[in-house]
PDB file of C-alpha atoms in Angstrom:
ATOM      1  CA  UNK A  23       1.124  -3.392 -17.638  1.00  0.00           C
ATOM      2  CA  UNK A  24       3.201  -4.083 -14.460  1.00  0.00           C
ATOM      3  CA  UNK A  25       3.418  -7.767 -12.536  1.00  0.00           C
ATOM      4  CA  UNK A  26       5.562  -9.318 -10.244  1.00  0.00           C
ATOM      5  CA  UNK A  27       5.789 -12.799 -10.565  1.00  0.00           C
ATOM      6  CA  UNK A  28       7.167 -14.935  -7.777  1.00  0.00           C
ATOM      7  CA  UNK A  29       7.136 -18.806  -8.949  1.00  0.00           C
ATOM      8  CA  UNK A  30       7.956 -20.341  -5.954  1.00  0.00           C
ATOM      9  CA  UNK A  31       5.060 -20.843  -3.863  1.00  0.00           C
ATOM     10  CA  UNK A  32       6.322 -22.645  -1.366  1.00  0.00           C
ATOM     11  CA  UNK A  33      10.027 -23.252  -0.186  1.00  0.00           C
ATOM     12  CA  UNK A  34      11.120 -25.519   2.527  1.00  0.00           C
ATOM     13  CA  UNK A  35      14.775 -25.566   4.239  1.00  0.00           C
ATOM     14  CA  UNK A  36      16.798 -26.965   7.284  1.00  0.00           C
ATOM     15  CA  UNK A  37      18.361 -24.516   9.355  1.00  0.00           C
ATOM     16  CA  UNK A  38      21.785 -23.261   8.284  1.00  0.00           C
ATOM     17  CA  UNK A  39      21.218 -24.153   4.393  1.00  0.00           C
ATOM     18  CA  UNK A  40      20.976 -21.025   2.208  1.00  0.00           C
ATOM     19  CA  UNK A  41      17.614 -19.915   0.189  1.00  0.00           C
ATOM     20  CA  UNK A  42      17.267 -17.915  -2.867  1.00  0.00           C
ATOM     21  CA  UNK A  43      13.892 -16.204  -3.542  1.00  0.00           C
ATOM     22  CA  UNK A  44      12.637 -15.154  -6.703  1.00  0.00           C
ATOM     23  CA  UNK A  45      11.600 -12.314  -7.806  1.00  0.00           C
ATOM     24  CA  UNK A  46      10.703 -11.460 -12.002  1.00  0.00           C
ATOM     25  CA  UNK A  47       8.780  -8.118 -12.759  1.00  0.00           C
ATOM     26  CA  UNK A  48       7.480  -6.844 -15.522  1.00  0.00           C
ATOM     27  CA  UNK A  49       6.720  -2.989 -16.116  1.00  0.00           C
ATOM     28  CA  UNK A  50       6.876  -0.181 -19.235  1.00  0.00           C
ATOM     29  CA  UNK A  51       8.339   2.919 -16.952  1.00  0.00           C
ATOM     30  CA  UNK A  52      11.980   3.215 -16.703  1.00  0.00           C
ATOM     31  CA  UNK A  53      12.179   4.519 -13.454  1.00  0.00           C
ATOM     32  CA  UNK A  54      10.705   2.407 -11.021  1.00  0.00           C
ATOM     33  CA  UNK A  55      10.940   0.949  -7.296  1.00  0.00           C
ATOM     34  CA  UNK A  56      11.521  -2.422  -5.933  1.00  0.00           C
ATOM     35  CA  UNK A  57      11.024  -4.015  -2.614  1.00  0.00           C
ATOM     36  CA  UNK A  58      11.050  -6.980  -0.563  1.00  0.00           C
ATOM     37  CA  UNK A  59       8.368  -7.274   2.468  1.00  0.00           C
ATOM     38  CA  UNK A  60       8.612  -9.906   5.124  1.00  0.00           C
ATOM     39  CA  UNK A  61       5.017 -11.258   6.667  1.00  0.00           C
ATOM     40  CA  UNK A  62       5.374 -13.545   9.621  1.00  0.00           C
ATOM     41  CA  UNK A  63       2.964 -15.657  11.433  1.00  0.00           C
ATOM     42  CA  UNK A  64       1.596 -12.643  12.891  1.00  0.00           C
ATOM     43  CA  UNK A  65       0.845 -11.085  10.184  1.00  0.00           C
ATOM     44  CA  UNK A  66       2.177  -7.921  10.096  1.00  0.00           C
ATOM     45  CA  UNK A  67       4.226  -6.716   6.535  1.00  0.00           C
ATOM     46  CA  UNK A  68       7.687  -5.311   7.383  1.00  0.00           C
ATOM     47  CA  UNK A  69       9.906  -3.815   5.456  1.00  0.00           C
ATOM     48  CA  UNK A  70      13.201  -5.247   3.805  1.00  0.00           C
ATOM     49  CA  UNK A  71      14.741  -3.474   1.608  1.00  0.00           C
ATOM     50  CA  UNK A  72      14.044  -1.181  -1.356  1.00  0.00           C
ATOM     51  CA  UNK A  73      15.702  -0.519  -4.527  1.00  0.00           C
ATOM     52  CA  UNK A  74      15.527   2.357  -7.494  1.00  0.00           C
ATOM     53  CA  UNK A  75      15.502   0.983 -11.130  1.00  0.00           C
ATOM     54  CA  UNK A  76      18.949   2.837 -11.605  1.00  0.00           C
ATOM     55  CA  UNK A  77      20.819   1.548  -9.360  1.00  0.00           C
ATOM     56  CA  UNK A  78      22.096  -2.170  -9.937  1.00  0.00           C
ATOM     57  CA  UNK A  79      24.442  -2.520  -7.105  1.00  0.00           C
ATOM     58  CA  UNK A  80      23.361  -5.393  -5.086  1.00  0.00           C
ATOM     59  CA  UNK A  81      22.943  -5.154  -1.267  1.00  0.00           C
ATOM     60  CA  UNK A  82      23.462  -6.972   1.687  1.00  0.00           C
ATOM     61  CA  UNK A  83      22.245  -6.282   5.034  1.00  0.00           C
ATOM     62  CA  UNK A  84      23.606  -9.436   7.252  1.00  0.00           C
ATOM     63  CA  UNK A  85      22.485 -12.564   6.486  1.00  0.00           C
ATOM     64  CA  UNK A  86      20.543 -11.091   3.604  1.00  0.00           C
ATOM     65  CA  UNK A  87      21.399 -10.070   0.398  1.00  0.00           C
ATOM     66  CA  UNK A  88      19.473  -8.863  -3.377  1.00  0.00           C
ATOM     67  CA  UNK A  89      20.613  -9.345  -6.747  1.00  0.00           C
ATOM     68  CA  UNK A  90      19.026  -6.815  -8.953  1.00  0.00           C
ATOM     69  CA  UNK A  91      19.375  -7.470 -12.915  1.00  0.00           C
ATOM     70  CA  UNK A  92      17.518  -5.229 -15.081  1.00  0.00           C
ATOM     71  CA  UNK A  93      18.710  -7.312 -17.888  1.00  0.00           C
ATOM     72  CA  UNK A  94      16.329  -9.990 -16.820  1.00  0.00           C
ATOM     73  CA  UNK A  95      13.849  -8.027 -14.962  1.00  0.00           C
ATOM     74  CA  UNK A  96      14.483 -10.085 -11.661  1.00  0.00           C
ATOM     75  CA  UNK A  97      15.087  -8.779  -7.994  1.00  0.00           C
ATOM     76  CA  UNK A  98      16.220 -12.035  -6.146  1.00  0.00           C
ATOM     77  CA  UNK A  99      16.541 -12.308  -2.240  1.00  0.00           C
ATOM     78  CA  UNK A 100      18.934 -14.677  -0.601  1.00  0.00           C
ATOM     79  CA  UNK A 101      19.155 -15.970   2.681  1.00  0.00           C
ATOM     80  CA  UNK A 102      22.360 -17.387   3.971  1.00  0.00           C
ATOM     81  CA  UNK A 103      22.615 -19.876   6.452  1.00  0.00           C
ATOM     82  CA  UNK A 104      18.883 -19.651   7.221  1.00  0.00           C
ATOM     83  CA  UNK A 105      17.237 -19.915  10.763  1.00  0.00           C
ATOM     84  CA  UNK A 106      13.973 -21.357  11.913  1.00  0.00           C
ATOM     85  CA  UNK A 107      12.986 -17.438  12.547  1.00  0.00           C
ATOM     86  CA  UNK A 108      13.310 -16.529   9.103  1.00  0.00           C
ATOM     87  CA  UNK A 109       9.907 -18.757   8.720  1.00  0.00           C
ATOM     88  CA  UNK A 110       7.768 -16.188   6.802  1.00  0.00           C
ATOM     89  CA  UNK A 111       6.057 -15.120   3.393  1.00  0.00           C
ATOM     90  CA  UNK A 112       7.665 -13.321   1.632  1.00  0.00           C
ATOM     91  CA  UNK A 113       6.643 -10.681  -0.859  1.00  0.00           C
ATOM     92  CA  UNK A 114       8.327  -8.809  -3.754  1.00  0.00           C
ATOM     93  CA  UNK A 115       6.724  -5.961  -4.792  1.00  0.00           C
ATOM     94  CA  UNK A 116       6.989  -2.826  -7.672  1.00  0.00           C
ATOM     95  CA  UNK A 117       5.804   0.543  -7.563  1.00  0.00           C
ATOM     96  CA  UNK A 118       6.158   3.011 -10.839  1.00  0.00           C
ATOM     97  CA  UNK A 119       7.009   6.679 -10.289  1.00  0.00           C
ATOM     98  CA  UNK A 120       4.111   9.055 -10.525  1.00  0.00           C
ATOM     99  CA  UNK A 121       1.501   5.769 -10.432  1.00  0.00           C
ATOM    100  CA  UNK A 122       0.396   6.950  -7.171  1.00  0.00           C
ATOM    101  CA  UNK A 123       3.666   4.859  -6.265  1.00  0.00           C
ATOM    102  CA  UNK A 124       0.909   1.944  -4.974  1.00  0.00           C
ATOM    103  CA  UNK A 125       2.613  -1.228  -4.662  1.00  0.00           C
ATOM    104  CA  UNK A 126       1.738  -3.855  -6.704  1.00  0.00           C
ATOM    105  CA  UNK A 127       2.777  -7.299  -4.912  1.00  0.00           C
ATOM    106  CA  UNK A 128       3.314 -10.439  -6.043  1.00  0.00           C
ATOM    107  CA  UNK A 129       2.082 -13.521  -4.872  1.00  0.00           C
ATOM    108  CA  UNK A 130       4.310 -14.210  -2.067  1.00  0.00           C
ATOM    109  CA  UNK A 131       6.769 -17.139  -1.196  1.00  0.00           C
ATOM    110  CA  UNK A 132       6.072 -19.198   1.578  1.00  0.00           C
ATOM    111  CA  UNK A 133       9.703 -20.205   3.764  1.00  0.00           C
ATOM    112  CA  UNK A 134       9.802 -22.443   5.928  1.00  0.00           C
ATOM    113  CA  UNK A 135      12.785 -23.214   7.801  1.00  0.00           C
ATOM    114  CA  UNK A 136      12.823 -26.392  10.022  1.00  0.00           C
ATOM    115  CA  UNK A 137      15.657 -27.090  12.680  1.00  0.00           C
TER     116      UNK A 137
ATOM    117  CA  UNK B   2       2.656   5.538  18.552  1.00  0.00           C
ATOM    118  CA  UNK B   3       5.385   4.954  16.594  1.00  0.00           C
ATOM    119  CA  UNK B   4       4.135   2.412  13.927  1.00  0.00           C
ATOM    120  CA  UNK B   5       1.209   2.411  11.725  1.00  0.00           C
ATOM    121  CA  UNK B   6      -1.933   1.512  13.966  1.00  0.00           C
ATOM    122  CA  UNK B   7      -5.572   0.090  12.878  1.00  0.00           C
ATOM    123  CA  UNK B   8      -8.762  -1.057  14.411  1.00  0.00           C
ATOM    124  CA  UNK B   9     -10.585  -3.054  15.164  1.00  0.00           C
ATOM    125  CA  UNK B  10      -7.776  -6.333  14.896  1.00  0.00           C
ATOM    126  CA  UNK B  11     -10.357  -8.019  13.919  1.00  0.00           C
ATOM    127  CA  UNK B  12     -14.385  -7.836  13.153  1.00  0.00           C
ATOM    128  CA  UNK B  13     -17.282 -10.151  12.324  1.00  0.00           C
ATOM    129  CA  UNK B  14     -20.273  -9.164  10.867  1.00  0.00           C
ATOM    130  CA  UNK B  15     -23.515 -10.301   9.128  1.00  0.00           C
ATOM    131  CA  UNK B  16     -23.525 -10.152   5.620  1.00  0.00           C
ATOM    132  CA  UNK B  17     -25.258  -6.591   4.823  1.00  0.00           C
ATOM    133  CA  UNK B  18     -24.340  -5.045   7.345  1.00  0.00           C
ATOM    134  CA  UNK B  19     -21.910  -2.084   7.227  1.00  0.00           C
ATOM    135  CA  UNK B  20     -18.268  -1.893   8.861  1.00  0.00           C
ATOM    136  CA  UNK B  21     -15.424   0.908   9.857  1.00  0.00           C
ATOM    137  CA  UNK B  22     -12.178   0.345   9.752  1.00  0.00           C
ATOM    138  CA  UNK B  23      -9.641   2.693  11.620  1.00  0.00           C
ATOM    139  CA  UNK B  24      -6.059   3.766  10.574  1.00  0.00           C
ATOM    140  CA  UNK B  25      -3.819   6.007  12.369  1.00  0.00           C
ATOM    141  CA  UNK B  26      -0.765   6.332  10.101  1.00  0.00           C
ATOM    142  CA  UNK B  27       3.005   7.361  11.577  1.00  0.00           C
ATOM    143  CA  UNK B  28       3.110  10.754  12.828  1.00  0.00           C
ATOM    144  CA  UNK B  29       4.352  12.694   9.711  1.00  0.00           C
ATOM    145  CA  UNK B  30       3.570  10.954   7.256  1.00  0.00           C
ATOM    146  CA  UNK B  31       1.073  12.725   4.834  1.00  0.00           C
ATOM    147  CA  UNK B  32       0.732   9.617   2.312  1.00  0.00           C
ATOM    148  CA  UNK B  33      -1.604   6.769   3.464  1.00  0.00           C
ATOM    149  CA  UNK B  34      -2.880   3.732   1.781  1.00  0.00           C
ATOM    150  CA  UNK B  35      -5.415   0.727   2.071  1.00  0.00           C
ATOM    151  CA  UNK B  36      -4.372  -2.725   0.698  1.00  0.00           C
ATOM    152  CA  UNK B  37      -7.225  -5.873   1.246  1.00  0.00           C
ATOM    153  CA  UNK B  38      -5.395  -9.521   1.256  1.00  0.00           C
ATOM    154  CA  UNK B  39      -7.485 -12.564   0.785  1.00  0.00           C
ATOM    155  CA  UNK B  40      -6.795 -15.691  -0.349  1.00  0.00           C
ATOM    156  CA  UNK B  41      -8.308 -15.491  -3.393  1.00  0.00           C
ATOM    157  CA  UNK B  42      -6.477 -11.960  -4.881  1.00  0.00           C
ATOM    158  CA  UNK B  43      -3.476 -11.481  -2.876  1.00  0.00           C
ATOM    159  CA  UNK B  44      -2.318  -8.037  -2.045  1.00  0.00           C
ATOM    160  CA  UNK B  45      -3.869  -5.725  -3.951  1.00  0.00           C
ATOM    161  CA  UNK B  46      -4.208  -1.731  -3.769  1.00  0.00           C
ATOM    162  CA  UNK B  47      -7.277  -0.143  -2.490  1.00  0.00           C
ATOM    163  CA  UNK B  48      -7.420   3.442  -1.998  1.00  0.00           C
ATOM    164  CA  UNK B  49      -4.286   6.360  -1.989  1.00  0.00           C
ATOM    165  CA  UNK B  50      -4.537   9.624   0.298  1.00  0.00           C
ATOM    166  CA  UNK B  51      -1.888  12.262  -0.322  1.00  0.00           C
ATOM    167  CA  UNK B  52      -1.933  15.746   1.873  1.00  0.00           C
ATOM    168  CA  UNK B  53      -5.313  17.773   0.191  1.00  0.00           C
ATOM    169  CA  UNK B  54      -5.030  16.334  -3.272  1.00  0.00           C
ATOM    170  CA  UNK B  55      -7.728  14.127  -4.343  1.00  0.00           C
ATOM    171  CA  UNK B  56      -7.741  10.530  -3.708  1.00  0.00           C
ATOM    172  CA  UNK B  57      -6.843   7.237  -5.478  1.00  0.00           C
ATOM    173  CA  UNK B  58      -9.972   5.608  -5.634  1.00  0.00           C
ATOM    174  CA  UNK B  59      -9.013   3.509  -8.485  1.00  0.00           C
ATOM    175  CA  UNK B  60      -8.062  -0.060  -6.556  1.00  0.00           C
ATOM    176  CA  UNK B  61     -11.759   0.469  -4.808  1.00  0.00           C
ATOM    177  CA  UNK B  62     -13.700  -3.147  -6.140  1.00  0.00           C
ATOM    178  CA  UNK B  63     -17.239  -1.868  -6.085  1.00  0.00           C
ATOM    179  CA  UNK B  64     -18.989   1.326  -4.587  1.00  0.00           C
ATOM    180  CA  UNK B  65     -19.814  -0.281  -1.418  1.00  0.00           C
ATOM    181  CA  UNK B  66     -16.260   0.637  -0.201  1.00  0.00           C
ATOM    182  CA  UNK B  67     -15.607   4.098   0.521  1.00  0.00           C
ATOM    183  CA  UNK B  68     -12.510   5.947   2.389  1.00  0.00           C
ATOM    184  CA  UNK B  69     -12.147   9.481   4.342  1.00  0.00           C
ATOM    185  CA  UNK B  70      -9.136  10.852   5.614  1.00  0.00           C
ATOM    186  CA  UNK B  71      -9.829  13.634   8.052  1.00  0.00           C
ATOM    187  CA  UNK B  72      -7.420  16.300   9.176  1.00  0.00           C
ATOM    188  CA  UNK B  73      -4.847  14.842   6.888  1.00  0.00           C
ATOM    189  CA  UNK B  74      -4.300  11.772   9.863  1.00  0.00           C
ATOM    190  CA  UNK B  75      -6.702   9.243  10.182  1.00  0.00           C
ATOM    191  CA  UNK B  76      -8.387   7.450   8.123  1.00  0.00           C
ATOM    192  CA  UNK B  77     -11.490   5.188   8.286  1.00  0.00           C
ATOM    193  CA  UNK B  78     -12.563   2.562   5.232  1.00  0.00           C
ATOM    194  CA  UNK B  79     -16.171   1.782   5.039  1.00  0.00           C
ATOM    195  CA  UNK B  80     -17.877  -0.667   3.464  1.00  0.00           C
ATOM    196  CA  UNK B  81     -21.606  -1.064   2.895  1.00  0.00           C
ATOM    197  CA  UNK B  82     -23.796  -3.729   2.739  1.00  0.00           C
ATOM    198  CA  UNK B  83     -20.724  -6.197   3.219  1.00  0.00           C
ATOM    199  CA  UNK B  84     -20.627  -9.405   1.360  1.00  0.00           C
ATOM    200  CA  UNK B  85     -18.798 -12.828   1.823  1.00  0.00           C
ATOM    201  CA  UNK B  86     -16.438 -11.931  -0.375  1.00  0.00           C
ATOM    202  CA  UNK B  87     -15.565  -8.455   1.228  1.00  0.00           C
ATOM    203  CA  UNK B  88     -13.873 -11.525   3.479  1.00  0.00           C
ATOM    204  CA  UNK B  89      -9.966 -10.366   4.380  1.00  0.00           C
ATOM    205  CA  UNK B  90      -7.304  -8.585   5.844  1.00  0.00           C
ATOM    206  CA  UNK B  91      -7.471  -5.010   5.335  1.00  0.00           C
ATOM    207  CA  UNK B  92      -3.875  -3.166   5.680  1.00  0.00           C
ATOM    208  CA  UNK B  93      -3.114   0.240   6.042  1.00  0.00           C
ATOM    209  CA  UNK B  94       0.227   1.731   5.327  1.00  0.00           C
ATOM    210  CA  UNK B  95       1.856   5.222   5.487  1.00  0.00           C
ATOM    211  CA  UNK B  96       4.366   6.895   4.058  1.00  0.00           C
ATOM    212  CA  UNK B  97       6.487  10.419   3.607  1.00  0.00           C
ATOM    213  CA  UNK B  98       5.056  12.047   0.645  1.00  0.00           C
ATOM    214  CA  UNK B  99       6.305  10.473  -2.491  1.00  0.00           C
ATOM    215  CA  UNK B 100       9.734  12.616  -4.061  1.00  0.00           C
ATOM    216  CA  UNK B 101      10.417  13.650  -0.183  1.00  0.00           C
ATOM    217  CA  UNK B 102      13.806  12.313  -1.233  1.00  0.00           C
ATOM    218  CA  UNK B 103      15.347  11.580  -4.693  1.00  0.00           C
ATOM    219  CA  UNK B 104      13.707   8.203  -4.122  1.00  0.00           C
ATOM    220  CA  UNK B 105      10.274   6.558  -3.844  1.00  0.00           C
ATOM    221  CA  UNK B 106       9.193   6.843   0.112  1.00  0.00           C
ATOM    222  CA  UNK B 107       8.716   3.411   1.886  1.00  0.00           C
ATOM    223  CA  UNK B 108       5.384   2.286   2.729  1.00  0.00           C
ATOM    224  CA  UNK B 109       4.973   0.791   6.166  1.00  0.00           C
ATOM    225  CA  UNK B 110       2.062  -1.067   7.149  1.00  0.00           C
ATOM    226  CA  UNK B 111      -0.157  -1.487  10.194  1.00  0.00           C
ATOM    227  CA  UNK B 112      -1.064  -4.808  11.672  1.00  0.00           C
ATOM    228  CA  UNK B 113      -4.479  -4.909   9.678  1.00  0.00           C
ATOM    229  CA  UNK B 114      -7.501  -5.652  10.315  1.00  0.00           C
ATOM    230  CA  UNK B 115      -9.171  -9.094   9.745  1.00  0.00           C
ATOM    231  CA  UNK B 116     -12.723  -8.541   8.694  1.00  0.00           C
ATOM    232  CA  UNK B 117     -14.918 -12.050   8.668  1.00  0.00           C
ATOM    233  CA  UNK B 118     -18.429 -11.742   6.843  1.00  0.00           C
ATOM    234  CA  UNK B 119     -20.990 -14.356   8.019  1.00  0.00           C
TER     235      UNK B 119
END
Protein backbone atom coordinates (compact mmCIF):
# COMPACT_ATOMS: atom_id res chain seq x y z
CA UNK A 1 0.00 0.00 0.00
CA UNK A 2 1.37 3.58 -0.42
CA UNK A 3 2.15 6.19 2.73
CA UNK A 4 4.03 9.10 3.21
CA UNK A 5 5.30 9.52 6.46
CA UNK A 6 6.51 12.87 7.67
CA UNK A 7 7.85 12.49 11.47
CA UNK A 8 8.33 15.83 12.26
CA UNK A 9 5.28 17.40 13.38
CA UNK A 10 6.37 20.39 14.36
CA UNK A 11 9.70 22.34 13.60
CA UNK A 12 10.71 25.60 15.04
CA UNK A 13 13.72 27.94 13.71
CA UNK A 14 15.27 31.52 13.99
CA UNK A 15 15.54 33.33 10.93
CA UNK A 16 18.63 32.70 8.80
CA UNK A 17 19.28 29.02 10.32
CA UNK A 18 18.69 26.26 7.74
CA UNK A 19 15.73 23.47 8.02
CA UNK A 20 15.58 20.07 6.64
CA UNK A 21 12.12 18.46 6.19
CA UNK A 22 11.41 14.97 6.01
CA UNK A 23 9.91 13.17 3.81
CA UNK A 24 9.83 8.79 3.83
CA UNK A 25 7.29 7.05 1.39
CA UNK A 26 6.38 3.90 0.96
CA UNK A 27 4.73 2.43 -2.34
CA UNK A 28 4.83 -1.09 -4.63
CA UNK A 29 4.78 0.78 -8.30
CA UNK A 30 8.02 1.64 -9.76
CA UNK A 31 7.07 4.55 -11.47
CA UNK A 32 5.71 7.03 -9.33
CA UNK A 33 5.46 10.95 -8.52
CA UNK A 34 6.62 13.03 -5.71
CA UNK A 35 5.81 16.44 -4.48
CA UNK A 36 6.18 19.00 -1.97
CA UNK A 37 3.05 21.47 -1.23
CA UNK A 38 3.38 24.59 0.82
CA UNK A 39 0.05 25.66 3.03
CA UNK A 40 0.33 29.02 4.69
CA UNK A 41 -1.75 30.72 7.20
CA UNK A 42 -4.22 31.28 4.61
CA UNK A 43 -4.71 28.23 3.74
CA UNK A 44 -4.34 27.78 0.35
CA UNK A 45 -1.92 24.50 -0.97
CA UNK A 46 0.70 25.69 -3.50
CA UNK A 47 2.80 23.96 -5.35
CA UNK A 48 6.66 23.27 -4.84
CA UNK A 49 8.12 21.09 -6.71
CA UNK A 50 7.53 17.66 -8.26
CA UNK A 51 9.64 14.79 -9.00
CA UNK A 52 9.37 11.34 -11.27
CA UNK A 53 10.60 8.10 -9.50
CA UNK A 54 13.40 7.93 -12.27
CA UNK A 55 14.97 10.69 -11.94
CA UNK A 56 17.33 11.10 -8.77
CA UNK A 57 18.94 14.33 -9.55
CA UNK A 58 18.26 16.64 -6.77
CA UNK A 59 16.90 20.19 -7.35
CA UNK A 60 17.19 23.48 -6.19
CA UNK A 61 15.07 26.34 -6.88
CA UNK A 62 16.69 29.35 -4.64
CA UNK A 63 16.71 29.01 -1.24
CA UNK A 64 15.17 25.59 -1.64
CA UNK A 65 16.44 22.46 -2.46
CA UNK A 66 15.21 18.23 -2.50
CA UNK A 67 17.21 15.29 -1.97
CA UNK A 68 15.55 12.38 -3.56
CA UNK A 69 17.00 8.76 -2.55
CA UNK A 70 15.15 5.89 -3.79
CA UNK A 71 17.51 3.81 -1.85
CA UNK A 72 15.80 4.92 1.29
CA UNK A 73 12.50 5.86 -0.01
CA UNK A 74 12.88 9.56 1.30
CA UNK A 75 12.21 12.95 -0.60
CA UNK A 76 13.73 15.57 1.87
CA UNK A 77 13.18 19.45 1.52
CA UNK A 78 15.68 21.94 2.78
CA UNK A 79 15.47 25.39 3.50
CA UNK A 80 18.54 27.51 3.65
CA UNK A 81 18.89 30.43 5.59
CA UNK A 82 15.17 30.43 6.46
CA UNK A 83 12.87 33.58 6.78
CA UNK A 84 9.97 34.36 9.02
CA UNK A 85 7.80 34.02 5.56
CA UNK A 86 8.67 30.59 5.05
CA UNK A 87 6.22 30.02 8.27
CA UNK A 88 3.96 27.27 6.78
CA UNK A 89 2.88 23.46 6.75
CA UNK A 90 4.29 21.71 4.78
CA UNK A 91 3.19 18.61 2.94
CA UNK A 92 4.92 15.77 1.02
CA UNK A 93 2.88 13.92 -1.01
CA UNK A 94 2.93 10.58 -3.67
CA UNK A 95 0.86 9.81 -6.48
CA UNK A 96 1.27 6.24 -8.49
CA UNK A 97 0.90 6.21 -12.27
CA UNK A 98 -2.40 4.98 -13.56
CA UNK A 99 -3.93 5.22 -9.66
CA UNK A 100 -6.06 7.93 -10.84
CA UNK A 101 -2.65 9.82 -10.02
CA UNK A 102 -4.70 11.11 -6.58
CA UNK A 103 -2.30 12.35 -4.18
CA UNK A 104 -1.90 10.73 -1.17
CA UNK A 105 -0.39 13.32 1.51
CA UNK A 106 1.26 12.95 4.44
CA UNK A 107 0.70 14.44 7.57
CA UNK A 108 2.30 17.70 7.15
CA UNK A 109 5.20 19.57 9.02
CA UNK A 110 4.47 22.51 10.82
CA UNK A 111 7.61 25.49 10.33
CA UNK A 112 7.82 28.03 12.13
CA UNK A 113 10.36 30.54 11.67
CA UNK A 114 10.76 33.30 14.36
CA UNK A 115 12.96 36.53 13.77
CA UNK B 1 -9.67 33.39 -13.54
CA UNK B 2 -6.51 32.13 -13.60
CA UNK B 3 -6.32 29.82 -10.47
CA UNK B 4 -8.52 27.16 -9.26
CA UNK B 5 -11.72 28.90 -7.71
CA UNK B 6 -14.45 27.45 -5.09
CA UNK B 7 -17.46 28.55 -3.20
CA UNK B 8 -18.77 29.33 -0.84
CA UNK B 9 -15.18 30.23 1.39
CA UNK B 10 -16.88 29.14 3.92
CA UNK B 11 -20.49 27.61 5.12
CA UNK B 12 -22.34 26.72 8.32
CA UNK B 13 -25.05 24.57 8.52
CA UNK B 14 -27.33 22.51 10.84
CA UNK B 15 -26.55 19.10 11.15
CA UNK B 16 -28.97 17.31 8.46
CA UNK B 17 -29.15 19.61 6.39
CA UNK B 18 -27.70 19.38 2.85
CA UNK B 19 -24.75 21.59 1.31
CA UNK B 20 -23.13 22.54 -2.35
CA UNK B 21 -19.92 23.15 -2.83
CA UNK B 22 -18.67 24.97 -6.08
CA UNK B 23 -15.39 24.42 -8.09
CA UNK B 24 -14.36 26.13 -11.14
CA UNK B 25 -11.07 24.46 -12.11
CA UNK B 26 -8.20 26.38 -14.46
CA UNK B 27 -9.36 26.95 -17.85
CA UNK B 28 -8.00 23.80 -19.66
CA UNK B 29 -7.66 21.63 -17.46
CA UNK B 30 -9.90 18.49 -18.03
CA UNK B 31 -8.75 16.60 -14.67
CA UNK B 32 -10.40 17.83 -11.41
CA UNK B 33 -10.33 16.56 -7.93
CA UNK B 34 -11.92 16.95 -4.34
CA UNK B 35 -9.65 16.50 -1.25
CA UNK B 36 -11.55 17.10 2.54
CA UNK B 37 -8.83 18.17 5.39
CA UNK B 38 -9.81 17.91 8.97
CA UNK B 39 -8.02 17.56 11.84
CA UNK B 40 -8.76 14.31 12.52
CA UNK B 41 -7.70 12.53 8.81
CA UNK B 42 -5.52 14.93 7.16
CA UNK B 43 -5.60 15.27 3.45
CA UNK B 44 -7.24 12.70 2.01
CA UNK B 45 -8.72 12.03 -1.66
CA UNK B 46 -12.32 12.38 -2.35
CA UNK B 47 -13.58 12.13 -5.73
CA UNK B 48 -11.48 12.15 -9.47
CA UNK B 49 -13.17 13.67 -12.75
CA UNK B 50 -11.30 13.06 -15.99
CA UNK B 51 -12.84 14.48 -19.53
CA UNK B 52 -16.16 11.84 -20.15
CA UNK B 53 -14.67 8.84 -18.44
CA UNK B 54 -16.30 7.73 -15.38
CA UNK B 55 -15.46 9.04 -12.08
CA UNK B 56 -13.28 8.15 -9.04
CA UNK B 57 -15.69 7.73 -6.50
CA UNK B 58 -13.54 5.57 -4.46
CA UNK B 59 -12.11 8.30 -1.65
CA UNK B 60 -16.11 9.19 -1.21
CA UNK B 61 -16.59 8.25 2.98
CA UNK B 62 -20.25 7.39 2.89
CA UNK B 63 -23.13 7.88 0.25
CA UNK B 64 -24.20 11.09 1.61
CA UNK B 65 -21.44 12.75 -0.53
CA UNK B 66 -21.97 12.89 -4.09
CA UNK B 67 -20.05 14.91 -7.05
CA UNK B 68 -21.17 16.17 -10.73
CA UNK B 69 -19.06 17.69 -13.14
CA UNK B 70 -21.06 19.37 -15.85
CA UNK B 71 -19.84 20.38 -19.26
CA UNK B 72 -16.49 18.94 -18.41
CA UNK B 73 -15.83 22.51 -16.08
CA UNK B 74 -17.43 22.86 -12.98
CA UNK B 75 -18.00 20.91 -10.50
CA UNK B 76 -20.29 20.93 -7.41
CA UNK B 77 -19.83 18.30 -4.21
CA UNK B 78 -22.92 17.59 -2.31
CA UNK B 79 -23.45 16.23 0.73
CA UNK B 80 -26.67 15.06 2.36
CA UNK B 81 -27.92 15.02 5.57
CA UNK B 82 -24.49 16.54 6.86
CA UNK B 83 -23.06 15.39 10.08
CA UNK B 84 -20.50 16.85 12.66
CA UNK B 85 -18.04 15.00 11.36
CA UNK B 86 -18.58 16.03 7.61
CA UNK B 87 -16.68 19.11 9.67
CA UNK B 88 -13.59 20.48 7.23
CA UNK B 89 -11.96 22.04 4.52
CA UNK B 90 -13.00 20.83 1.28
CA UNK B 91 -10.25 21.47 -1.63
CA UNK B 92 -10.58 21.30 -5.12
CA UNK B 93 -7.73 20.94 -7.49
CA UNK B 94 -7.23 20.72 -11.31
CA UNK B 95 -5.02 19.49 -13.49
CA UNK B 96 -3.93 18.77 -17.41
CA UNK B 97 -5.01 15.33 -18.11
CA UNK B 98 -2.67 12.85 -16.62
CA UNK B 99 0.29 11.56 -19.52
CA UNK B 100 -0.28 15.22 -21.20
CA UNK B 101 3.49 15.11 -20.89
CA UNK B 102 5.95 12.21 -20.24
CA UNK B 103 5.24 13.11 -16.62
CA UNK B 104 2.44 13.05 -14.02
CA UNK B 105 0.42 16.60 -14.46
CA UNK B 106 0.52 18.89 -11.31
CA UNK B 107 -2.47 19.30 -9.31
CA UNK B 108 -3.25 22.82 -8.21
CA UNK B 109 -5.67 23.59 -5.67
CA UNK B 110 -8.34 26.19 -4.97
CA UNK B 111 -8.60 28.09 -1.75
CA UNK B 112 -11.27 25.55 -0.32
CA UNK B 113 -14.03 25.74 1.25
CA UNK B 114 -14.48 25.55 5.09
CA UNK B 115 -17.69 23.77 5.83
CA UNK B 116 -18.74 24.01 9.82
CA UNK B 117 -21.66 21.54 10.88
CA UNK B 118 -23.59 22.70 13.99
Amino acid sequence: AQKVTQAQTEISVVEKEDVTLDCVYETRDTTYYLFWYKQPPSGELVFLIRRNSFDEQNEISGRYSWNFQKSTSSFNFTITASQVVDSAVYFCALSEAGNTDKLIFGTGTRLQVFP
Amino acid sequence: GAGVSQSPSNKVTEKGKDVELRCDPISGHTALYWYRQSLGQGLEFLIYFQGNSAPDKSGLPSDRFSAERTGGSVSTLTIQRTQQEDSAVYLCASSLPPGTSSLQETQYFGPGTRLLVL
